[in-house]
Every structure is written in structure tokens, then in C-alpha cells.
């Protein structure tokens, strides 16, 4: 019986990573009409390389669908301080989805939700049907680890990852993966714009959850804490709960797709021709170098 292996790609993470890796050297790899394509071409090459490394039977690319999500409704400051994407990147969001479709990859995203939520919902839906590998640069996804799911955090180039299994995570952090969102609730996340408990950093946040198991466990033992910690937490309990809601990946999205809809397709010379006609020659060249075209 076939062992199904679903590769879920955080499209936003790879697109941003690819864009900034080359934009820093002013290499925008423009198409004939002048449109920058560096992020798109890097993103596609990264995914193709991942296919050869992980040999999945199924593949999905998850995307944010706009900057405004349900988390902005919960908290005005959510991601409020993030700079707007550079002008050269703006056309590449749609271009990346177009290239994905051209190559037979399934794009998935829902307006009002983040790519993380799409990934989490896919993991929840198919964790009993397939081995799952998630590619991203976002450590928040570690809360999704389970016995059938591995998180591959981008490290260097297209081939190096920090591979996290549930067992490795428990050994390294001393908590279970779902408890990671509770750690984040205490320490906050400057990049996502929620403060957690001011004055409590990652080390203390982790120690609190290791010791008391949960936010409710900490609050139930508040008198056992150091006076300074007690004061900080009691002053910001509402924000603590809000930060937990913001940090928790929503895993209950309705996914109309079936697992078989995500089955990988073989590449053909037609794919190469379409890529080259549209100006994506680096992707076609990379595919040939991998031996998939």
C-alpha cells in the first residue's frame, strides 16, 4: 500500500525569502516587459528542489489572501508595524500563484485567514491519512507538530533545513507542541505586533509553561511566582489571553479539497515551453538541472 506523503509549502515565506535574498544585491531578474520576477523564480526553484529532496506524493502551496485577517478584528495592533512590501514585490504575489498553477501545483488560501491557518487546517484534516512535511521559515508552525508531521524550517539556500519532529521539539523545549502558543502568549511577538506580558522574555515564558503547563496553570499558581513576575502578569492578564488567541493557529478551516486533488503531477516539455514563453527561463533551467524536465 502506498505511503502518502503530503508536502505543504508556506508560499508566503518562500516568496519573501527568495525576493529579499536577491533584492539585497539589486537582482530583480526582470521579464521582457520590465516586471521583476526574482521572488517568483526563486520560490519556484525552491519548491522544485524540495520535491526532489522530500519526494512527496502530494503537494499544496498555502498563501495569505490579503493583509487583513480575523486577527486584525481581534486586535488593532496585529502586524500594524510591518512595512509594506517593496514596490518590486507587489506584482509577484499574483505571478507566484500563476506559476504554481502553470506547474500543476494546488494553491490554497482563504480571505480573512493566514497561510498558517491554511497549513494548520490541512495538517488537522490529513494527519491520519498521510505523512506530512511543512516547509516554512516561521517557527510559530512548530505548534502543529504531531507524530505524522515534520516542520522543515528554511536554513540556507534551497537544500538546508532545520528539521523538527514532535520528539525533537519535546526534547528541546520540554513542552508539547500545542503549548508553544502559550509560551508565545507570555513572550509576545514584536514582528506580529502583540506584546504578551511586558518584561517577560522567551526564557521566562518557556519556564512558566514548563512548570505550570498552561496560562491557566500559571494564573492558578500566581502567588508562587516571584513578586515582579506576579505584578507584570496581573497587570496584563487581558492581553495575555488576547496574545494567546493571536498566537494560536486556527486549524478548523473548511477545506473542500480532497487529498487526491493534491497529487503531484509529472512535468513535461510543455511545462518548460510555457515557462520560457512567459520569461521564467531560470525556473525551466533549474528543472532541467534537477532532472525533472
Short mmCIF file of C-alpha atoms in Angstrom, two decimals, residues 9-30 36-50 61 63 86 88-90 92-93 95-96 99-100 105 135-137 154-159 161 280 282-283 286:
data_model
loop_
_atom_site.label_atom_id
_atom_site.label_comp_id
_atom_site.label_asym_id
_atom_site.label_seq_id
_atom_site.Cartn_x
_atom_site.Cartn_y
_atom_site.Cartn_z
CA UNK A 9 4.64 24.78 1.36
CA UNK A 10 4.26 28.16 3.08
CA UNK A 11 4.19 30.10 -0.18
CA UNK A 12 4.41 33.49 1.51
CA UNK A 13 7.53 32.51 3.45
CA UNK A 14 9.38 31.18 0.40
CA UNK A 15 8.33 34.09 -1.83
CA UNK A 16 9.53 36.72 0.67
CA UNK A 17 12.70 34.78 1.36
CA UNK A 18 13.51 34.47 -2.34
CA UNK A 19 12.71 38.12 -3.04
CA UNK A 20 14.91 39.58 -0.31
CA UNK A 21 17.77 37.14 -0.94
CA UNK A 22 18.28 38.59 -4.41
CA UNK A 23 16.84 42.10 -3.94
CA UNK A 24 19.61 42.81 -1.44
CA UNK A 25 22.01 42.59 -4.38
CA UNK A 26 19.64 44.53 -6.66
CA UNK A 27 18.99 41.42 -8.76
CA UNK A 28 15.33 41.68 -9.71
CA UNK A 29 15.56 39.37 -12.80
CA UNK A 30 13.07 41.35 -14.86
CA UNK A 36 10.55 42.00 -11.60
CA UNK A 37 10.44 38.22 -11.16
CA UNK A 38 13.22 37.44 -8.69
CA UNK A 39 10.92 36.31 -5.88
CA UNK A 40 8.76 34.16 -8.15
CA UNK A 41 11.67 32.44 -9.84
CA UNK A 42 13.40 31.75 -6.53
CA UNK A 43 10.17 30.50 -4.96
CA UNK A 44 9.51 28.03 -7.79
CA UNK A 45 13.08 26.76 -7.83
CA UNK A 46 12.92 26.26 -4.05
CA UNK A 47 9.72 24.20 -4.33
CA UNK A 48 11.11 22.09 -7.17
CA UNK A 49 14.25 21.37 -5.18
CA UNK A 50 12.12 20.43 -2.16
CA UNK A 61 1.04 25.73 -1.65
CA UNK A 63 -0.98 31.67 0.81
CA UNK A 86 8.69 46.84 -1.69
CA UNK A 88 9.18 45.48 -6.95
CA UNK A 89 7.48 42.72 -4.99
CA UNK A 90 3.86 43.80 -5.44
CA UNK A 92 4.94 38.94 -7.74
CA UNK A 93 2.22 37.70 -5.37
CA UNK A 95 2.72 35.92 -10.51
CA UNK A 96 3.75 33.25 -7.98
CA UNK A 99 3.42 29.95 -11.93
CA UNK A 100 2.18 27.46 -9.32
CA UNK A 105 0.65 22.86 -8.01
CA UNK A 135 8.20 23.93 4.65
CA UNK A 136 8.37 27.43 6.14
CA UNK A 137 10.64 29.87 7.90
CA UNK A 154 14.42 27.03 5.99
CA UNK A 155 18.06 27.43 6.90
CA UNK A 156 20.34 28.04 3.91
CA UNK A 157 19.76 28.08 0.17
CA UNK A 158 17.29 25.63 -1.31
CA UNK A 159 18.54 22.48 0.38
CA UNK A 161 16.59 22.89 6.73
CA UNK A 280 10.64 32.26 -16.48
CA UNK A 282 15.58 30.30 -14.74
CA UNK A 283 12.82 28.01 -13.48
CA UNK A 286 16.61 24.72 -12.78
#
